[in-house]
Amino acid sequence: MMKRLLITGAAGGLGKICREGMKGYADVIRLSDIAPMDPAGPNEEVVQCDLSDRAAVIELTKDVDGIIHLGGISIEAAFDDLLQANLAGTYNLYEGARQNGVKRVMFASSNHAIGFHKRTERLDETARLRPDSLYGVTKCYGEAVASYYYDKFDVETVSVRIGSCFEKPRDRRMLSTWMSPRDFISLMKAIFDAPMTGNLVMYGVSDNKSTWWSNEHAKFLGWHPQDNTEQFRDEIEAAFPEEDRHDPAVIYQGGMYAARGHFED
Ligand code: NAI
Ligand code: 15L
């Protein structure tokens, strides 16, 4: 069993799911966020920390065996904000991992790293990076940092290009991109159970009938998603009008992220 697992972004949506779902997975779970969190329960440590503060992050990653890195800005935003939270934040995290000998990181990448691919394409890990937003660009950067820290320093990473991880799909697009919280947690466990991962890029998506992404190359993880969106299809199709296939938000996998103009204009 792992001694200490660090979860960044622990006050966020996925962070809360992880706090609950990973209970008992390690002797100690260290929870961190810039925002306040509920007080530590049994076998938990709570450390409030800004990922852009390098010295604090080096301290945060001490005596840690694995990291689930969820912290950062999770939507499109101004470059200067992304610069601190996602670019400096991810660099600091990997520096901490290297300096403190952390073996493996799960990096929460996003489908917005490849969001300018069309929905008619089926992608695997070899797909060309086609970010659909400044936010998506920061996820490409995170994947590149992970690659560098593996090749040069042996810090393993699984970069998971998460689709849409919420309780239920929220629109027609999410019938293809949805990942259930249950599948998210089983993937986190599979990532840290695996004897080795190297530097792996994969998609965080449930077993949806209409998926655009293939995880054939990641089968060695032994992860089998249990859920799919067919149970929600009738409800979603009744609630949202039929899509216009000429609409860029429908043409591209990133949806509105691809269709919107530049955030800073
Ligand atoms: P969220 O926005 O609910 O949580 C992110 C957390 O990071 C927040 O609690 C926030 O306070 C924290 N944070 C932001 N800046 C920080 C900083 N400078 N220092 C420390 N903590 C900071 O987002 P959510 O949905 O929980 O996503 C978690 C991760 O997964 C994010 O990296 C996001 O980009 C990624 N992701 C999530 C998807 C989803 O469907 N929920 C889809 C694709 C990627
Ligand atoms: C993401 O990367 C975001 O963090 C999340 O809020 C959703 O927008 C998701 O992608 C999505 O594409 O549905």
Short mmCIF file of C-alpha atoms and ligand atoms in Angstrom, two decimals:
data_model
loop_
_atom_site.label_atom_id
_atom_site.label_comp_id
_atom_site.label_asym_id
_atom_site.label_seq_id
_atom_site.Cartn_x
_atom_site.Cartn_y
_atom_site.Cartn_z
CA MET A 1 0.00 0.00 0.00
CA MET A 2 1.16 3.50 -0.82
CA LYS A 3 2.36 5.54 2.16
CA ARG A 4 1.32 9.05 1.17
CA LEU A 5 -0.78 10.21 -1.82
CA LEU A 6 -1.02 13.94 -2.57
CA ILE A 7 -4.16 15.31 -4.23
CA THR A 8 -3.95 18.88 -5.54
CA GLY A 9 -7.13 20.79 -6.39
CA ALA A 10 -8.79 18.98 -3.49
CA ALA A 11 -11.41 21.71 -2.95
CA GLY A 12 -12.68 21.41 -6.55
CA GLY A 13 -15.30 19.20 -8.16
CA LEU A 14 -13.01 16.28 -9.00
CA GLY A 15 -10.94 16.90 -5.86
CA LYS A 16 -13.97 16.26 -3.66
CA ILE A 17 -14.85 13.12 -5.62
CA CYS A 18 -11.24 11.98 -5.19
CA ARG A 19 -11.13 12.75 -1.47
CA GLU A 20 -14.13 10.50 -0.96
CA GLY A 21 -13.25 7.83 -3.52
CA MET A 22 -9.58 7.39 -2.61
CA LYS A 23 -10.22 7.01 1.15
CA GLY A 24 -8.14 4.11 2.45
CA TYR A 25 -6.05 3.88 -0.73
CA ALA A 26 -2.91 5.19 1.02
CA ASP A 27 -1.81 5.29 4.65
CA VAL A 28 -2.12 9.07 4.47
CA ILE A 29 -3.85 11.26 1.90
CA ARG A 30 -2.51 14.81 1.73
CA LEU A 31 -5.13 17.21 0.37
CA SER A 32 -4.13 20.56 -1.02
CA ASP A 33 -5.76 23.56 -2.68
CA ILE A 34 -5.45 27.34 -2.72
CA ALA A 35 -9.05 27.44 -1.44
CA PRO A 36 -10.09 26.34 2.04
CA MET A 37 -11.00 22.67 2.50
CA ASP A 38 -12.89 20.73 5.16
CA PRO A 39 -10.68 19.89 8.16
CA ALA A 40 -8.58 16.72 8.01
CA GLY A 41 -10.34 13.46 8.88
CA PRO A 42 -8.62 10.21 9.90
CA ASN A 43 -5.55 9.46 7.76
CA GLU A 44 -5.77 12.85 6.05
CA GLU A 45 -3.56 15.95 6.00
CA VAL A 46 -4.87 19.26 4.74
CA VAL A 47 -2.39 21.81 3.38
CA GLN A 48 -3.58 25.08 1.86
CA CYS A 49 -1.06 26.09 -0.79
CA ASP A 50 -0.82 28.19 -3.95
CA LEU A 51 0.72 26.07 -6.71
CA SER A 52 2.48 29.12 -8.10
CA ASP A 53 4.54 29.42 -4.87
CA ARG A 54 7.54 27.22 -5.68
CA ALA A 55 8.98 26.97 -2.18
CA ALA A 56 5.58 25.98 -0.79
CA VAL A 57 5.11 23.33 -3.50
CA ILE A 58 8.56 21.83 -2.87
CA GLU A 59 7.53 21.51 0.78
CA LEU A 60 4.09 20.12 -0.19
CA THR A 61 5.61 17.29 -2.23
CA LYS A 62 7.95 16.03 0.54
CA ASP A 63 7.44 12.42 1.74
CA VAL A 64 4.93 11.77 -1.03
CA ASP A 65 4.84 8.59 -3.17
CA GLY A 66 2.26 9.60 -5.76
CA ILE A 67 0.39 12.73 -6.87
CA ILE A 68 -3.04 13.24 -8.40
CA HIS A 69 -2.58 16.71 -9.89
CA LEU A 70 -6.00 18.29 -10.33
CA GLY A 71 -5.17 21.81 -9.12
CA GLY A 72 -5.31 24.77 -11.47
CA ILE A 73 -7.74 26.76 -13.56
CA SER A 74 -10.18 24.32 -15.14
CA ILE A 75 -11.82 26.49 -17.80
CA GLU A 76 -10.82 29.14 -20.37
CA ALA A 77 -9.31 32.19 -18.65
CA ALA A 78 -6.97 35.16 -19.03
CA PHE A 79 -3.40 34.21 -19.94
CA ASP A 80 -1.87 35.86 -16.87
CA ASP A 81 -4.06 33.78 -14.58
CA LEU A 82 -3.33 30.56 -16.49
CA LEU A 83 0.36 31.46 -16.39
CA GLN A 84 0.42 31.33 -12.60
CA ALA A 85 -1.93 28.45 -11.82
CA ASN A 86 -1.40 26.10 -14.77
CA LEU A 87 2.03 26.86 -16.21
CA ALA A 88 4.07 27.89 -13.13
CA GLY A 89 1.91 25.61 -10.97
CA THR A 90 2.59 22.49 -13.05
CA TYR A 91 6.31 23.27 -13.36
CA ASN A 92 6.58 23.73 -9.59
CA LEU A 93 4.76 20.46 -9.00
CA TYR A 94 7.18 18.52 -11.22
CA GLU A 95 10.17 20.24 -9.64
CA GLY A 96 8.83 19.14 -6.27
CA ALA A 97 8.33 15.61 -7.60
CA ARG A 98 11.89 15.48 -8.94
CA GLN A 99 13.56 16.97 -5.87
CA ASN A 100 11.60 14.77 -3.48
CA GLY A 101 11.76 11.51 -5.45
CA VAL A 102 8.02 11.16 -6.13
CA LYS A 103 7.55 8.10 -8.34
CA ARG A 104 4.34 8.77 -10.26
CA VAL A 105 1.98 11.63 -11.13
CA MET A 106 -1.52 11.61 -12.60
CA PHE A 107 -1.77 14.85 -14.57
CA ALA A 108 -5.33 16.05 -15.21
CA SER A 109 -5.02 17.00 -18.86
CA SER A 110 -8.12 17.77 -20.88
CA ASN A 111 -9.89 16.99 -24.12
CA HIS A 112 -9.30 20.69 -24.88
CA ALA A 113 -5.66 19.79 -25.69
CA ILE A 114 -7.07 18.15 -28.84
CA GLY A 115 -10.35 20.06 -29.13
CA PHE A 116 -9.79 21.31 -32.68
CA HIS A 117 -10.00 17.80 -34.09
CA LYS A 118 -13.32 17.14 -35.76
CA ARG A 119 -15.91 14.88 -34.17
CA THR A 120 -15.74 12.65 -37.23
CA GLU A 121 -12.18 11.64 -36.25
CA ARG A 122 -11.36 8.84 -33.83
CA LEU A 123 -8.24 9.73 -31.86
CA ASP A 124 -5.70 7.80 -29.87
CA GLU A 125 -2.62 9.00 -27.99
CA THR A 126 -0.77 9.72 -31.24
CA ALA A 127 -3.23 12.42 -32.32
CA ARG A 128 -1.63 15.77 -33.08
CA LEU A 129 -2.10 18.33 -30.32
CA ARG A 130 -4.78 20.80 -31.48
CA PRO A 131 -5.71 22.94 -28.46
CA ASP A 132 -8.96 24.86 -28.77
CA SER A 133 -8.28 27.53 -26.12
CA LEU A 134 -5.53 29.11 -24.01
CA TYR A 135 -6.67 26.68 -21.33
CA GLY A 136 -6.11 23.80 -23.80
CA VAL A 137 -2.63 25.17 -24.54
CA THR A 138 -1.76 24.91 -20.83
CA LYS A 139 -2.78 21.23 -20.90
CA CYS A 140 -0.46 20.62 -23.90
CA TYR A 141 2.29 22.29 -21.87
CA GLY A 142 1.56 20.05 -18.89
CA GLU A 143 1.82 16.95 -21.09
CA ALA A 144 5.16 18.24 -22.42
CA VAL A 145 6.49 18.89 -18.92
CA ALA A 146 5.48 15.34 -17.97
CA SER A 147 7.32 13.94 -20.98
CA TYR A 148 10.49 15.89 -20.10
CA TYR A 149 10.46 14.84 -16.44
CA TYR A 150 10.07 11.19 -17.43
CA ASP A 151 12.79 11.16 -20.08
CA LYS A 152 15.30 13.09 -17.99
CA PHE A 153 14.42 12.22 -14.38
CA ASP A 154 12.27 9.04 -14.48
CA VAL A 155 9.23 10.65 -12.88
CA GLU A 156 6.36 8.61 -14.35
CA THR A 157 3.13 10.30 -15.44
CA VAL A 158 -0.23 9.28 -16.77
CA SER A 159 -1.71 12.36 -18.47
CA VAL A 160 -5.44 11.78 -18.61
CA ARG A 161 -7.22 13.90 -21.19
CA ILE A 162 -10.43 14.04 -19.23
CA GLY A 163 -13.63 14.44 -21.24
CA SER A 164 -16.46 15.72 -19.03
CA CYS A 165 -16.46 14.31 -15.51
CA PHE A 166 -19.66 15.28 -13.76
CA GLU A 167 -22.48 13.43 -12.01
CA LYS A 168 -24.41 13.25 -15.32
CA PRO A 169 -23.84 14.44 -18.91
CA ARG A 170 -25.05 18.05 -19.25
CA ASP A 171 -25.70 18.35 -23.01
CA ARG A 172 -25.63 16.35 -26.26
CA ARG A 173 -21.85 16.68 -26.63
CA MET A 174 -21.31 15.03 -23.27
CA LEU A 175 -23.08 11.90 -24.51
CA SER A 176 -19.69 11.30 -26.18
CA THR A 177 -17.30 12.94 -23.68
CA TRP A 178 -18.76 11.99 -20.28
CA MET A 179 -16.77 10.15 -17.64
CA SER A 180 -18.64 8.97 -14.58
CA PRO A 181 -17.18 9.75 -11.14
CA ARG A 182 -17.08 5.98 -10.51
CA ASP A 183 -14.96 5.40 -13.63
CA PHE A 184 -12.76 8.34 -12.69
CA ILE A 185 -11.96 6.79 -9.30
CA SER A 186 -11.35 3.32 -10.73
CA LEU A 187 -8.95 4.90 -13.23
CA MET A 188 -7.05 6.73 -10.46
CA LYS A 189 -6.61 3.41 -8.64
CA ALA A 190 -5.56 1.57 -11.81
CA ILE A 191 -2.93 4.24 -12.48
CA PHE A 192 -1.32 3.86 -9.05
CA ASP A 193 -1.76 0.07 -8.94
CA ALA A 194 0.13 -0.47 -12.20
CA PRO A 195 3.68 -1.80 -11.74
CA MET A 196 4.88 0.72 -14.33
CA THR A 197 3.33 3.33 -16.58
CA GLY A 198 6.21 5.20 -18.19
CA ASN A 199 4.92 8.46 -19.60
CA LEU A 200 1.43 7.63 -20.83
CA VAL A 201 -1.21 9.82 -22.43
CA MET A 202 -4.78 8.55 -22.45
CA TYR A 203 -8.41 9.65 -22.48
CA GLY A 204 -10.60 9.92 -19.41
CA VAL A 205 -13.93 8.77 -20.74
CA SER A 206 -16.54 6.17 -19.82
CA ASP A 207 -17.51 3.32 -22.13
CA ASN A 208 -19.74 5.57 -24.25
CA LYS A 209 -21.25 4.19 -27.45
CA SER A 210 -20.54 7.44 -29.35
CA THR A 211 -16.96 8.02 -28.16
CA TRP A 212 -14.35 9.81 -30.32
CA TRP A 213 -11.36 8.41 -28.43
CA SER A 214 -9.54 5.09 -28.21
CA ASN A 215 -7.61 3.83 -25.18
CA GLU A 216 -6.41 0.60 -26.83
CA HIS A 217 -2.79 1.54 -26.10
CA ALA A 218 -3.52 1.92 -22.35
CA LYS A 219 -5.10 -1.52 -21.96
CA PHE A 220 -2.10 -2.68 -19.91
CA LEU A 221 -3.46 -0.59 -17.04
CA GLY A 222 -6.27 -3.13 -16.75
CA TRP A 223 -8.84 -0.31 -16.44
CA HIS A 224 -12.36 -1.18 -17.50
CA PRO A 225 -14.87 1.69 -17.38
CA GLN A 226 -18.22 0.47 -16.03
CA ASP A 227 -20.54 3.26 -17.14
CA ASN A 228 -21.83 4.72 -20.40
CA THR A 229 -24.20 7.51 -21.42
CA GLU A 230 -26.94 5.46 -23.10
CA GLN A 231 -28.97 5.60 -19.87
CA PHE A 232 -29.13 9.42 -20.28
CA ARG A 233 -29.62 9.65 -24.06
CA ASP A 234 -33.42 10.02 -24.17
CA GLU A 235 -33.44 12.60 -21.39
CA ILE A 236 -30.63 14.68 -22.96
CA GLU A 237 -32.03 14.49 -26.49
CA ALA A 238 -35.42 15.64 -25.22
CA ALA A 239 -33.89 18.53 -23.27
CA PHE A 240 -31.54 19.86 -25.97
CA PRO A 241 -32.48 20.72 -29.58
CA GLU A 242 -31.02 18.76 -32.46
CA GLU A 243 -27.52 20.01 -33.33
CA ASP A 244 -26.67 22.03 -36.46
CA ARG A 245 -23.83 20.13 -38.12
CA HIS A 246 -22.45 23.40 -39.60
CA ASP A 247 -22.03 24.96 -36.15
CA PRO A 248 -18.30 24.98 -35.16
CA ALA A 249 -19.36 23.99 -31.64
CA VAL A 250 -20.73 20.81 -33.20
CA ILE A 251 -18.02 20.25 -35.81
CA TYR A 252 -15.14 20.25 -33.30
CA GLN A 253 -14.58 17.94 -30.35
CA GLY A 254 -13.93 20.87 -28.00
CA GLY A 255 -17.44 22.24 -28.57
CA MET A 256 -17.86 25.84 -27.38
CA TYR A 257 -14.18 26.10 -26.47
CA ALA A 258 -13.38 25.77 -30.19
CA ALA A 259 -16.27 27.93 -31.37
CA ARG A 260 -15.66 30.96 -29.13
CA GLY A 261 -13.31 33.82 -30.07
CA HIS A 262 -10.03 34.63 -28.32
CA PHE A 263 -10.67 35.04 -24.58
CA GLU A 264 -8.65 38.24 -24.27
CA ASP A 265 -10.36 40.18 -27.12
P1 NAI B 1 -12.31 22.79 -10.34
O1 NAI B 1 -12.16 24.16 -10.92
O2 NAI B 1 -13.56 22.44 -9.66
O3 NAI B 1 -11.08 22.50 -9.36
C1 NAI B 1 -9.79 23.00 -9.55
C2 NAI B 1 -9.22 23.35 -8.20
O4 NAI B 1 -7.91 23.89 -8.38
C3 NAI B 1 -10.04 24.43 -7.45
O5 NAI B 1 -10.46 23.95 -6.19
C4 NAI B 1 -9.10 25.59 -7.34
O6 NAI B 1 -9.24 26.33 -6.12
C5 NAI B 1 -7.75 24.93 -7.44
N1 NAI B 1 -6.73 25.89 -7.89
C6 NAI B 1 -6.83 26.83 -8.86
N2 NAI B 1 -5.71 27.58 -8.91
C7 NAI B 1 -4.88 27.10 -7.95
C8 NAI B 1 -3.59 27.46 -7.50
N3 NAI B 1 -2.91 28.49 -8.04
N4 NAI B 1 -3.04 26.76 -6.49
C9 NAI B 1 -3.71 25.72 -5.93
N5 NAI B 1 -4.94 25.33 -6.29
C10 NAI B 1 -5.52 26.01 -7.29
O7 NAI B 1 -12.03 21.78 -11.55
P2 NAI B 1 -12.36 20.23 -11.66
O8 NAI B 1 -13.53 20.06 -12.53
O9 NAI B 1 -12.35 19.61 -10.33
O10 NAI B 1 -11.10 19.72 -12.49
C11 NAI B 1 -9.93 19.25 -11.87
C12 NAI B 1 -8.82 19.15 -12.91
O11 NAI B 1 -9.23 18.29 -13.96
C13 NAI B 1 -8.46 20.50 -13.54
O12 NAI B 1 -7.07 20.53 -13.75
C14 NAI B 1 -9.18 20.46 -14.86
O13 NAI B 1 -8.52 21.24 -15.84
C15 NAI B 1 -9.15 18.99 -15.21
N6 NAI B 1 -10.28 18.58 -16.05
C16 NAI B 1 -11.54 18.47 -15.53
C17 NAI B 1 -12.59 18.08 -16.34
C18 NAI B 1 -13.97 17.85 -15.79
O14 NAI B 1 -14.82 17.42 -16.57
N7 NAI B 1 -14.24 18.09 -14.52
C19 NAI B 1 -12.39 17.82 -17.78
C20 NAI B 1 -11.03 17.99 -18.21
C21 NAI B 1 -10.01 18.34 -17.37
C1 15L B 2 -12.71 20.68 -19.23
O1 15L B 2 -11.51 20.64 -19.45
C2 15L B 2 -13.26 21.48 -18.10
O2 15L B 2 -12.42 21.44 -16.97
C3 15L B 2 -14.66 21.06 -17.70
O3 15L B 2 -15.21 22.09 -16.91
C4 15L B 2 -15.53 20.79 -18.92
O4 15L B 2 -15.69 21.97 -19.64
C5 15L B 2 -14.88 19.75 -19.79
O5 15L B 2 -13.55 20.11 -20.13
C6 15L B 2 -15.64 19.49 -21.11
O6 15L B 2 -15.05 19.57 -22.17
O7 15L B 2 -16.82 19.15 -21.02
#
